[in-house]
XYZ file of C-alpha atoms in Angstrom:
745
model
C 3.108 20.100 27.155
C 6.055 18.393 25.529
C 7.167 17.042 28.925
C 3.951 15.508 29.491
C 3.978 13.680 26.314
C 7.540 12.509 26.811
C 6.558 11.160 30.265
C 3.576 9.310 28.683
C 5.819 7.719 26.128
C 8.320 6.440 28.766
C 5.550 5.059 30.838
C 4.394 3.129 27.780
C 7.733 1.779 27.573
C 8.774 1.041 31.225
C 5.527 -0.012 32.806
C 5.107 -3.501 31.237
C 8.889 -4.191 31.726
C 8.406 -3.377 35.477
C 5.426 -5.377 35.840
C 6.298 -8.301 33.843
C 4.687 -11.415 35.146
C 3.483 -14.964 33.803
C 1.663 -17.049 36.195
C 2.005 -20.752 35.633
C 1.198 -22.967 33.934
C 2.102 -21.531 30.596
C 2.374 -23.255 27.145
C 4.339 -21.443 24.337
C 4.972 -22.746 20.712
C 5.876 -21.710 17.372
C 3.723 -22.198 14.063
C 5.350 -22.191 10.749
C 4.922 -23.601 7.203
C 8.408 -25.104 7.164
C 11.904 -24.033 7.527
C 11.992 -20.127 7.662
C 8.402 -19.816 7.172
C 7.110 -18.536 10.329
C 3.232 -17.999 10.312
C 1.778 -14.934 11.932
C -2.046 -14.433 12.810
C -2.442 -18.201 13.474
C -5.339 -18.447 15.915
C -4.578 -20.876 18.803
C -7.287 -21.696 21.309
C -7.188 -23.899 24.438
C -10.720 -25.772 24.041
C -10.765 -26.487 27.891
C -10.236 -22.834 29.273
C -11.298 -20.795 26.164
C -8.040 -19.019 26.356
C -6.733 -18.040 22.965
C -3.894 -16.106 21.343
C -2.736 -15.461 17.638
C 0.873 -15.877 16.576
C 3.213 -12.743 16.203
C 5.390 -11.953 13.366
C 7.897 -14.459 14.871
C 5.147 -17.269 14.664
C 5.050 -17.550 18.275
C 2.069 -17.760 20.725
C 1.633 -18.120 24.612
C -1.407 -19.572 26.328
C -1.958 -19.435 30.237
C -3.544 -22.083 32.601
C -2.699 -25.063 30.404
C -2.352 -28.512 31.873
C -1.618 -32.041 30.490
C -4.419 -33.421 28.631
C -5.622 -30.127 27.118
C -6.506 -29.718 23.582
C -5.148 -26.902 21.514
C -6.960 -25.953 18.081
C -4.677 -24.456 15.573
C -6.326 -22.141 12.767
C -4.997 -20.507 9.775
C -6.464 -19.585 6.470
C -4.945 -21.440 3.562
C -3.708 -24.192 5.829
C -5.242 -27.428 7.296
C -6.365 -27.053 10.804
C -4.641 -29.082 13.527
C -5.668 -30.272 17.066
C -2.484 -30.727 19.408
C -2.911 -32.747 22.578
C -0.716 -31.526 25.443
C 0.907 -34.471 27.041
C 2.815 -32.216 29.488
C 3.228 -28.383 29.981
C 6.200 -26.187 29.592
C 8.056 -27.804 26.578
C 7.719 -25.216 23.600
C 5.678 -26.609 20.722
C 6.923 -26.633 17.327
C 3.640 -26.907 14.862
C 4.124 -27.166 11.157
C 0.910 -26.498 9.187
C 0.249 -28.063 5.685
C -1.033 -25.656 3.005
C -4.525 -26.473 1.971
C -7.170 -25.140 -0.606
C -8.870 -21.998 0.528
C -11.980 -22.985 2.553
C -13.489 -19.956 4.409
C -14.704 -22.242 7.234
C -10.911 -21.845 8.369
C -11.414 -18.278 8.851
C -11.739 -17.338 12.699
C -12.720 -13.786 13.733
C -10.053 -13.103 16.238
C -9.358 -10.184 18.407
C -6.738 -8.625 15.939
C -6.327 -4.849 16.094
C -6.414 -4.947 12.238
C -8.571 -7.976 11.116
C -9.489 -6.689 7.740
C -5.968 -7.601 6.679
C -7.525 -11.123 6.291
C -9.765 -9.883 3.388
C -6.488 -8.980 1.442
C -5.087 -12.335 2.314
C -8.344 -14.244 0.989
C -8.339 -12.269 -2.170
C -4.537 -13.024 -2.750
C -4.944 -16.720 -2.075
C -8.192 -17.046 -4.175
C -7.018 -14.879 -7.134
C -3.240 -14.126 -7.161
C -2.213 -10.893 -8.874
C -0.874 -10.896 -12.554
C 0.539 -7.320 -12.645
C 1.875 -4.656 -10.428
C -1.349 -2.627 -10.920
C -3.489 -5.370 -9.368
C -1.213 -5.486 -6.355
C -3.037 -2.174 -5.016
C -6.328 -3.096 -6.429
C -6.307 -6.237 -3.661
C -6.782 -3.345 -0.904
C -10.718 -2.987 -0.725
C -11.529 0.538 -1.614
C -8.399 1.518 -3.322
C -8.464 2.510 -6.990
C -5.761 3.109 -9.170
C -5.389 4.907 -12.622
C -2.462 4.588 -15.122
C -0.675 7.946 -15.533
C 1.255 9.257 -18.467
C 2.627 6.335 -20.235
C 2.930 3.296 -17.805
C 6.403 4.300 -16.534
C 5.165 6.913 -14.144
C 3.375 6.014 -10.643
C -0.174 5.342 -10.743
C -2.862 7.860 -9.448
C -4.566 6.383 -6.256
C -8.035 7.156 -5.018
C -9.160 5.870 -1.452
C -11.823 7.090 1.233
C -12.691 10.316 -0.747
C -9.151 11.192 -1.626
C -7.535 11.746 -4.926
C -4.458 10.687 -3.453
C -2.452 11.869 -6.838
C 0.607 9.590 -6.406
C 0.501 8.847 -2.630
C 0.127 12.128 -0.702
C -2.508 10.346 1.749
C -1.693 6.530 1.441
C 1.544 5.201 3.111
C 2.892 2.586 0.890
C 5.803 0.222 1.860
C 7.378 -2.966 0.531
C 8.671 -5.150 3.474
C 8.267 -2.039 5.499
C 10.709 -0.223 3.404
C 8.851 3.182 2.371
C 7.878 3.626 -1.360
C 6.283 7.226 -0.912
C 8.969 10.006 -1.655
C 9.019 13.038 0.370
C 9.581 16.286 -1.503
C 9.665 14.464 -4.786
C 10.160 16.492 -7.879
C 6.635 15.497 -9.237
C 4.706 15.696 -6.264
C 4.673 14.943 -2.573
C 4.348 11.427 -1.532
C 5.008 9.983 -4.868
C 4.955 6.298 -4.922
C 6.268 4.104 -7.802
C 5.816 0.431 -7.054
C 6.944 -0.709 -10.475
C 10.032 -2.140 -8.875
C 7.850 -4.915 -7.517
C 7.509 -8.207 -9.193
C 3.894 -9.453 -8.519
C 4.917 -13.022 -8.119
C 7.282 -12.533 -5.517
C 4.533 -10.888 -3.108
C 3.008 -13.278 -0.614
C 0.873 -10.967 1.591
C -0.702 -7.560 1.385
C -1.001 -6.103 4.927
C -3.366 -2.742 4.870
C -5.262 -0.539 7.140
C -7.883 2.345 6.689
C -7.288 5.422 8.645
C -4.463 6.876 11.114
C -4.647 4.305 13.772
C -1.436 2.295 13.586
C 1.383 3.549 15.702
C 4.051 1.965 13.383
C 2.756 3.734 10.389
C 4.031 7.498 10.161
C 4.031 9.904 7.225
C 1.223 9.745 4.635
C -0.792 7.372 7.027
C -3.990 9.493 6.866
C -6.429 7.652 4.517
C -4.627 4.462 5.107
C -1.594 2.299 4.573
C -0.682 -0.614 2.326
C 2.517 -2.769 2.963
C 3.528 -5.448 0.598
C 5.312 -8.573 1.970
C 7.558 -10.430 -0.333
C 7.879 -14.324 0.160
C 10.318 -15.557 2.412
C 10.974 -18.542 0.109
C 9.327 -19.815 -3.124
C 7.996 -23.288 -3.278
C 8.866 -23.719 -6.913
C 10.943 -22.484 -9.652
C 8.933 -20.547 -12.195
C 9.339 -19.316 -15.969
C 6.525 -17.527 -17.875
C 6.063 -15.424 -20.870
C 3.429 -13.042 -21.652
C 2.263 -11.553 -24.913
C -0.516 -9.488 -25.869
C -1.890 -6.482 -28.056
C -0.104 -3.480 -28.638
C 3.249 -5.086 -29.107
C 3.087 -6.045 -25.286
C 5.450 -8.684 -23.763
C 6.501 -9.856 -20.348
C 8.931 -12.240 -19.210
C 9.323 -13.507 -15.632
C 11.449 -16.057 -13.835
C 12.010 -17.096 -10.122
C 14.732 -19.482 -9.240
C 15.705 -20.943 -5.987
C 19.467 -20.531 -5.321
C 19.580 -22.746 -2.320
C 17.631 -25.782 -0.961
C 14.383 -24.650 0.459
C 14.439 -27.163 3.513
C 17.837 -25.886 5.037
C 18.618 -23.218 7.554
C 19.915 -20.915 4.510
C 17.528 -20.126 1.605
C 17.838 -17.790 -1.400
C 15.865 -17.044 -4.533
C 16.214 -14.793 -7.526
C 13.565 -13.235 -9.445
C 13.824 -11.299 -12.836
C 11.176 -9.445 -14.923
C 11.048 -7.678 -18.318
C 8.052 -5.585 -19.602
C 7.441 -4.086 -22.800
C 4.551 -2.472 -24.513
C 3.486 0.359 -26.885
C 0.053 0.713 -25.590
C -3.040 1.675 -27.339
C -1.912 5.250 -28.189
C -1.486 6.595 -31.625
C 2.068 7.485 -30.620
C 3.737 4.292 -29.403
C 4.773 4.366 -25.500
C 7.828 2.280 -26.130
C 7.757 1.236 -22.528
C 10.746 -0.759 -21.400
C 11.048 -1.940 -17.768
C 13.594 -4.540 -16.322
C 13.492 -5.690 -12.643
C 15.671 -8.190 -10.609
C 15.145 -9.225 -7.100
C 17.276 -11.219 -4.814
C 16.381 -12.481 -1.195
C 18.225 -14.400 1.345
C 16.860 -15.729 4.604
C 18.751 -17.695 7.240
C 19.207 -18.698 10.956
C 22.604 -17.621 12.010
C 21.730 -19.315 15.440
C 18.418 -20.888 17.120
C 17.486 -17.533 18.468
C 18.120 -15.143 15.285
C 16.654 -14.974 11.892
C 18.256 -12.869 9.081
C 16.767 -11.534 5.752
C 18.883 -9.850 3.344
C 17.216 -8.398 0.006
C 18.655 -6.598 -3.031
C 16.726 -5.238 -5.903
C 17.206 -3.238 -9.272
C 14.593 -1.550 -11.295
C 15.064 0.538 -14.466
C 12.272 1.960 -16.862
C 11.933 4.350 -19.758
C 8.848 5.381 -21.780
C 7.369 7.914 -24.198
C 3.890 9.380 -23.243
C 0.962 11.074 -24.979
C -0.033 12.944 -21.791
C -3.429 14.298 -20.713
C -5.652 15.581 -23.697
C -8.315 18.024 -23.662
C -11.826 16.979 -23.944
C -12.670 19.604 -26.284
C -9.964 18.619 -28.929
C -11.315 15.167 -29.003
C -15.071 16.302 -29.323
C -13.841 18.610 -32.216
C -12.044 16.022 -34.085
C -8.640 17.504 -33.729
C -7.036 14.430 -32.213
C -8.433 10.678 -31.609
C -9.225 9.164 -28.296
C -5.770 7.927 -28.141
C -4.189 10.823 -29.635
C -1.947 13.735 -28.332
C -1.223 17.313 -28.176
C 2.437 16.887 -27.211
C 3.738 13.211 -27.868
C 7.209 14.224 -26.853
C 6.327 13.717 -23.216
C 7.894 10.601 -21.570
C 10.777 9.933 -18.964
C 13.014 7.363 -17.345
C 13.507 6.250 -13.684
C 15.389 3.797 -11.784
C 15.538 2.544 -8.155
C 18.259 0.143 -6.510
C 17.588 -1.216 -3.036
C 19.287 -2.982 -0.214
C 17.482 -4.405 2.792
C 18.206 -6.207 6.098
C 15.985 -7.417 8.733
C 17.226 -9.119 11.822
C 15.161 -10.747 14.456
C 16.411 -11.756 17.853
C 14.517 -13.989 20.161
C 15.237 -12.604 23.729
C 13.225 -15.151 25.559
C 9.819 -17.063 25.058
C 7.952 -13.928 25.299
C 9.872 -11.278 23.639
C 11.958 -10.365 20.684
C 13.678 -7.392 18.892
C 13.350 -6.913 15.251
C 15.660 -4.261 13.482
C 15.074 -3.393 9.850
C 17.533 -1.063 7.571
C 17.298 -0.122 4.083
C 19.347 1.963 1.505
C 17.907 3.100 -1.940
C 19.456 4.969 -4.749
C 16.797 6.527 -6.982
C 16.767 8.682 -10.092
C 13.797 10.403 -11.848
C 13.443 12.385 -15.002
C 10.101 13.349 -16.351
C 8.847 15.595 -19.374
C 5.339 16.693 -19.359
C 3.196 19.403 -20.944
C 0.040 20.093 -18.879
C -1.092 23.325 -20.215
C 0.203 22.959 -23.869
C 0.668 26.828 -25.044
C -0.890 28.683 -22.158
C 2.318 30.232 -20.909
C 4.636 30.192 -23.955
C 2.307 30.551 -27.041
C 5.513 29.915 -29.409
C 7.498 27.175 -27.893
C 4.966 25.380 -25.891
C 4.733 24.685 -21.910
C 6.468 21.463 -21.818
C 8.496 20.950 -18.450
C 11.107 18.699 -16.962
C 11.188 17.368 -13.517
C 14.218 15.597 -12.345
C 15.917 14.369 -9.172
C 18.719 12.081 -7.770
C 17.931 10.745 -4.293
C 19.441 8.566 -1.639
C 17.024 7.261 0.914
C 18.154 5.502 3.949
C 16.651 4.301 7.285
C 16.590 2.005 10.276
C 13.981 0.989 12.663
C 14.264 -1.263 15.737
C 11.168 -2.558 17.648
C 10.895 -4.478 20.927
C 7.890 -6.818 21.196
C 6.807 -8.558 24.381
C 3.920 -10.702 25.755
C 2.924 -10.860 29.458
C 0.064 -11.476 31.670
C -1.235 -9.039 34.479
C -3.793 -10.712 36.666
C -6.669 -11.436 34.201
C -5.204 -9.296 31.501
C -3.084 -10.649 28.671
C -0.769 -7.988 27.403
C 0.912 -7.599 24.000
C 3.465 -4.759 23.739
C 5.724 -2.890 21.229
C 8.104 -0.195 21.561
C 10.188 1.036 18.503
C 12.453 3.968 17.435
C 14.120 4.797 14.170
C 14.969 7.372 11.506
C 14.536 8.061 7.812
C 16.863 10.349 5.786
C 16.280 11.640 2.103
C 19.159 13.368 0.527
C 18.170 14.981 -2.768
C 20.509 16.404 -5.170
C 19.630 18.839 -8.065
C 15.811 18.580 -7.804
C 14.789 20.730 -10.609
C 12.014 22.195 -12.839
C 13.026 23.539 -16.336
C 11.008 24.826 -19.330
C 11.865 22.455 -22.347
C 10.851 22.038 -25.946
C 10.646 18.474 -27.666
C 12.696 17.064 -24.646
C 15.730 18.363 -26.678
C 16.150 21.987 -25.627
C 16.255 23.497 -22.235
C 14.454 27.097 -22.551
C 14.609 28.076 -18.912
C 15.607 26.850 -15.529
C 12.508 27.637 -13.184
C 13.829 25.937 -10.050
C 16.756 23.793 -8.957
C 17.666 22.903 -5.242
C 19.368 20.373 -2.952
C 17.209 19.077 -0.178
C 17.858 16.976 2.956
C 14.935 15.790 5.063
C 15.311 13.886 8.273
C 12.586 12.193 10.187
C 13.342 10.729 13.623
C 10.501 8.763 15.325
C 9.664 6.637 18.342
C 6.341 4.899 19.090
C 4.932 2.492 21.686
C 1.801 0.774 21.923
C 0.034 -1.871 23.989
C -2.877 -4.603 23.545
C -4.723 -5.338 26.528
C -6.944 -8.262 26.349
C -9.575 -9.235 28.926
C -12.076 -11.835 28.078
C -13.855 -10.686 24.779
C -12.194 -7.095 24.951
C -9.046 -5.675 23.503
C -7.870 -2.164 24.400
C -5.171 -0.649 22.234
C -3.792 2.546 23.411
C -0.633 3.803 21.455
C 1.620 6.934 20.896
C 3.872 7.907 18.048
C 6.277 10.912 18.253
C 7.903 12.258 15.109
C 10.304 15.003 14.535
C 11.282 16.478 11.213
C 14.067 18.753 9.889
C 13.820 20.402 6.697
C 16.818 21.596 4.815
C 16.838 23.560 1.561
C 19.544 24.964 -0.488
C 17.965 26.831 -3.432
C 20.263 27.342 -6.368
C 18.153 29.737 -8.314
C 16.435 32.029 -5.775
C 18.607 34.912 -4.357
C 20.345 35.384 -1.885
C 21.635 31.766 -2.027
C 21.990 30.039 1.156
C 20.811 27.166 3.215
C 17.384 27.214 5.079
C 16.530 24.836 7.968
C 13.142 24.233 9.619
C 11.996 22.111 12.465
C 8.924 20.623 13.688
C 7.615 17.749 16.195
C 4.109 15.823 15.712
C 2.599 13.685 18.593
C 0.041 11.224 17.296
C -1.975 9.388 20.067
C -4.278 6.653 19.148
C -6.867 4.321 20.778
C -8.565 1.313 19.408
C -11.227 -0.911 21.227
C -11.965 -4.181 19.674
C -14.944 -6.413 21.091
C -15.132 -10.099 19.961
C -18.094 -11.851 21.638
C -17.682 -14.899 19.450
C -15.256 -16.218 16.720
C -17.908 -15.234 14.133
C -18.609 -11.442 15.197
C -16.467 -8.647 16.054
C -17.121 -4.909 16.806
C -14.511 -2.116 16.741
C -14.128 1.506 17.500
C -10.616 3.036 16.247
C -9.685 6.658 16.786
C -6.463 8.511 16.211
C -4.193 11.249 14.799
C -1.985 10.990 11.759
C -0.286 13.267 9.359
C 1.405 14.036 5.962
C 4.438 16.243 5.850
C 4.712 19.096 3.625
C 7.152 19.273 0.764
C 10.370 21.051 2.120
C 9.907 23.683 -0.692
C 6.485 24.391 0.589
C 7.821 24.670 4.044
C 10.554 27.005 2.923
C 8.114 29.151 1.120
C 5.658 29.505 4.078
C 2.627 28.518 1.791
C 1.474 25.746 4.115
C -0.492 26.352 7.288
C 1.730 23.671 9.063
C 4.979 21.926 8.368
C 3.311 18.551 9.325
C -0.506 18.754 8.973
C -2.543 16.388 11.047
C -5.449 14.204 10.327
C -8.025 13.195 12.936
C -10.185 10.055 12.377
C -12.417 7.433 13.721
C -13.938 4.185 12.495
C -16.994 2.211 13.782
C -17.144 -1.217 12.235
C -18.126 -4.869 12.488
C -17.006 -8.143 11.136
C -19.462 -10.937 10.769
C -19.491 -14.547 9.794
C -23.422 -15.657 9.602
C -22.544 -18.892 8.043
C -19.035 -20.623 7.885
C -18.388 -19.659 4.286
C -19.552 -16.052 4.295
C -17.769 -13.008 5.704
C -19.356 -9.530 5.821
C -17.383 -6.388 6.815
C -18.789 -2.892 7.258
C -17.540 0.383 8.654
C -18.633 3.837 9.099
C -15.815 6.481 9.326
C -14.870 10.212 9.608
C -11.608 11.992 8.883
C -10.582 15.535 9.500
C -7.522 16.961 7.670
C -5.754 20.143 8.665
C -4.489 20.839 5.267
C -5.442 19.428 1.760
C -3.102 18.921 -1.128
C -4.391 20.137 -4.554
C -3.249 19.520 -8.024
C -1.613 22.366 -9.806
C -1.526 21.992 -13.614
C 1.123 24.566 -14.777
C 3.729 23.069 -12.589
C 2.512 19.314 -12.561
C 2.830 19.318 -8.708
C 0.555 19.330 -5.640
C 0.353 22.192 -3.322
C -1.370 22.900 0.087
C -4.867 24.040 0.486
C -7.336 24.429 3.354
C -9.078 22.228 5.769
C -11.320 19.281 4.581
C -13.539 16.866 6.231
C -14.575 13.485 5.080
C -17.184 10.986 6.243
C -18.506 7.725 4.672
C -18.836 3.997 4.988
C -17.307 0.753 3.561
C -19.138 -2.698 3.198
C -17.945 -5.755 1.668
C -18.356 -9.481 1.661
C -16.567 -12.728 0.748
C -18.525 -15.774 0.010
C -17.482 -19.268 -0.917
C -20.366 -20.466 -2.708
C -18.939 -23.974 -3.695
C -15.507 -25.498 -2.974
C -14.423 -24.198 -6.175
C -16.473 -20.961 -6.747
C -15.929 -17.762 -4.869
C -17.680 -14.430 -4.928
C -16.999 -11.084 -3.446
C -17.813 -7.387 -3.778
C -16.741 -4.114 -2.060
C -18.903 -0.936 -1.808
C -17.437 2.459 -0.770
C -19.038 5.959 -0.092
C -17.296 9.228 0.881
C -18.609 12.672 1.387
C -15.930 14.939 1.126
C -16.092 18.967 1.797
C -13.833 21.845 2.394
C -14.207 23.418 5.762
C -14.889 27.044 5.804
C -15.968 27.631 2.250
C -19.373 28.662 1.162
C -21.855 25.912 0.487
C -21.828 25.268 -3.164
C -18.234 26.151 -3.388
C -16.795 23.477 -0.822
C -16.463 20.557 -3.146
C -13.101 18.744 -2.993
C -12.158 18.347 -6.555
C -11.706 14.946 -7.905
C -12.735 13.185 -4.650
C -14.461 9.848 -5.471
C -17.826 9.582 -4.034
C -19.178 5.904 -4.926
C -16.662 3.099 -5.873
C -17.319 -0.657 -5.963
C -15.334 -3.596 -7.043
C -16.314 -7.270 -7.194
C -16.402 -10.494 -9.228
C -16.594 -14.195 -9.375
C -13.625 -16.567 -9.185
C -13.281 -20.224 -10.012
C -10.489 -22.466 -8.829
C -11.259 -26.111 -9.579
C -9.350 -29.148 -8.532
C -9.332 -30.280 -12.228
C -6.833 -27.450 -13.013
C -9.322 -24.910 -14.357
C -9.362 -21.430 -12.960
C -10.741 -18.098 -14.044
C -12.012 -14.808 -12.672
C -14.681 -12.163 -13.932
C -14.355 -8.920 -12.134
C -15.675 -5.393 -12.374
C -14.823 -2.153 -11.104
C -16.895 1.151 -10.952
C -16.330 4.665 -10.023
C -19.142 6.967 -10.115
C -19.150 10.584 -11.457
C -17.242 13.168 -9.280
C -16.761 16.787 -9.189
C -13.632 18.146 -11.072
C -13.826 21.571 -9.477
C -15.048 23.198 -6.128
C -18.385 24.316 -7.410
C -19.211 21.140 -9.248
C -19.670 22.878 -12.793
C -17.321 20.442 -14.316
C -17.695 16.726 -13.919
C -15.030 13.924 -14.031
C -17.282 11.239 -15.728
C -17.372 7.625 -13.905
C -16.917 4.264 -15.616
C -17.669 0.661 -15.267
C -14.757 -1.820 -16.386
C -15.072 -5.541 -16.807
C -12.014 -7.920 -16.989
C -11.964 -11.705 -17.548
C -9.065 -14.259 -17.093
C -9.511 -18.084 -17.890
C -6.451 -20.507 -17.122
C -5.606 -23.875 -16.996
C -2.816 -26.102 -15.372
C -1.764 -29.650 -15.765
C 1.229 -30.682 -14.094
C 3.942 -28.079 -14.033
C 2.535 -26.375 -17.165
C -0.075 -23.621 -17.198
C -1.837 -21.141 -19.440
C -3.804 -18.175 -18.741
C -5.815 -15.919 -21.220
C -6.678 -12.451 -20.021
C -9.219 -9.992 -21.587
C -9.198 -6.419 -19.899
C -12.265 -4.221 -20.566
C -13.922 -7.077 -22.349
C -16.972 -4.628 -23.602
C -14.218 -2.372 -25.130
C -15.654 0.632 -23.326
C -14.157 3.966 -24.003
C -13.324 5.371 -20.451
C -11.110 8.084 -18.939
C -8.840 6.450 -16.220
C -7.489 9.774 -14.865
C -9.059 13.258 -15.203
C -8.283 16.904 -14.277
C -10.088 20.215 -14.671
C -7.237 22.318 -16.046
C -6.902 25.708 -17.637
C -4.965 25.226 -21.156
C -4.592 26.797 -24.542
C -4.253 24.894 -27.705
C -1.927 26.455 -30.560
C -4.994 27.513 -32.547
C -6.889 29.082 -29.614
C -7.065 32.688 -29.021
C -7.508 32.450 -25.215
C -7.350 29.763 -22.533
C -10.116 27.193 -21.859
C -10.830 25.309 -18.806
C -12.204 21.852 -19.198
C -11.632 18.164 -18.594
C -8.177 16.780 -19.476
C -7.865 12.944 -19.399
C -5.841 9.862 -19.922
C -7.898 7.331 -21.912
C -8.227 3.987 -20.191
C -7.163 0.821 -21.958
C -9.403 -0.567 -24.562
C -10.250 -4.208 -24.969
C -6.696 -5.789 -24.222
C -6.042 -9.455 -24.972
C -3.077 -11.177 -23.614
C -1.883 -14.700 -23.311
C 0.535 -15.980 -20.568
C 2.128 -19.590 -20.560
C 4.759 -21.091 -18.152
C 5.994 -23.759 -16.210
C 6.950 -24.645 -12.666
C 9.626 -27.023 -11.648
């Protein structure tokens, strides 16, 4: 079986190279927004022949059967459209598009394998994000919840998953992974607080395990944040709000933006006490430096360095029964000595080398130094009735990786073919990953676990896009090899344990685009999330690399020029679920699950300055093999929806009114405990005149009491004779008013 997979993989790589053919006459070109700003997903069409292409990440396109006198249409959302008249054929075109106000007429439904990326692009351009939490909310159907003090990674919900901190959504920034394998707090932990929102230019996302270049944790989907290659203007801004909340941000060009060498610096500082009775004292500092240049006409180089550090206090999860009895208030605490600190330093390099007019190689590498130290108390006095159950989770990590991908386009008879083949590795070296029993963050009572871990992931993938008329076929294969190495410093006999496993992930997508207003797609594939190395060593998991098998059937429709409607029905089977374990504050493997549901949404430009949008998502999640009535997946969201109105007027006024709704969901397997849903409405009004701007934001304008994150946990309070299982929650932010002012220059 293994030999067959390797044979298929090699055929995917070699066949397109051996059959490379480009019948003339061919017209090639590059589309950009200026020096160093190559534009991908630009729709280029020959009006005479109907042949079309969309630019790749190097900004290049290829059109067959061109001749002098042909007219080419160039379309990209957020840029003025162009018509280029060919005086001759063969000389590469260099096309520069000028930015324009958002007009949904510009949106063309093309044959992209992942056309839903345009939804996030519309949302980003219409309503830019104001904080790191809002970045993930730009992904339709993805919900987030602040968790334990604002310094800790948010809890995620998507497609019927309580993803905890990232177990089933692969998150990256400029393709550098954010999810942490074998993390001290939980598998897949993804902390995005090192991202400065103003530096993000695009959000690339996909739902389901259908993308060959996305590996570990890509089961429910993936999100990749892409930072700006250059900034158009310098920026200085300050934000102040209730609860002693302050934020300062600055972006500064270090080199001219119109040269072949460009660089900018971004800095951010955030402080807040939050609404809690015990102040959070959150303090976070970020800086980000990015250089982009062209060593030669065939090369493009990007270098990035960033640093993030944060510390905070936390009130933790509180039991519903303590609030109802009046023992504590809505924003109170049982143990207010929780909290922690974390930091991450990153170096990244991306090199793109143009081989010829139809192929290029992109190589990326990253190196991250990461520290994490967290104090939590999930069960209060359940285990230790005298000192309490506070725990400390800590680790130090060195994360490194390299990936190189070959891209090519060619023509085989009537078929247009796009092709990618890539390979790479990721290594996590984790020192002193520990779990200790503590008191008041000052006293260590007992060492429960401490170990060193090295986890290696080598991978290769290949996929092809075969275009024939209105059809696109996209077969793909990904191969991942894992090595898990554990040195346990507590459990005897001491020694190093190593484990190995391989995962093959085939995928096949079919796209049918009969017009530039309508598209249908059927996607299918296998993905996976790896197990924690400690779980692998213990033998608790049913598999080292549990698989996910899914399919999507959906459509994109533009019934009128300024309205886009998206629909999708989906199913996802998971070989092994992750479940939350309260006493250790981690996730552990469970049994098989099946999820099915649908996503629907629309984007509508009602007037030149008024936009409306909404997304509705439903998921039916069940454990496989469990008795009926006891097969619910705890905390799996069933109904969710987001939407709102956005104003962007040429007079300088702008504003948004948005809601997010999550319905009630079961908190345990038999549904006897319910995690209550909520509806929250946020408002922002802003005005800009010349370089100066001001924005007034009001979160939770109706001042609702709501539970942002919830768990069904067995705990014991100091005054209770026996344990009680009920809802424990982090209270959501009350009405929160803040003002942001700044200027661009």
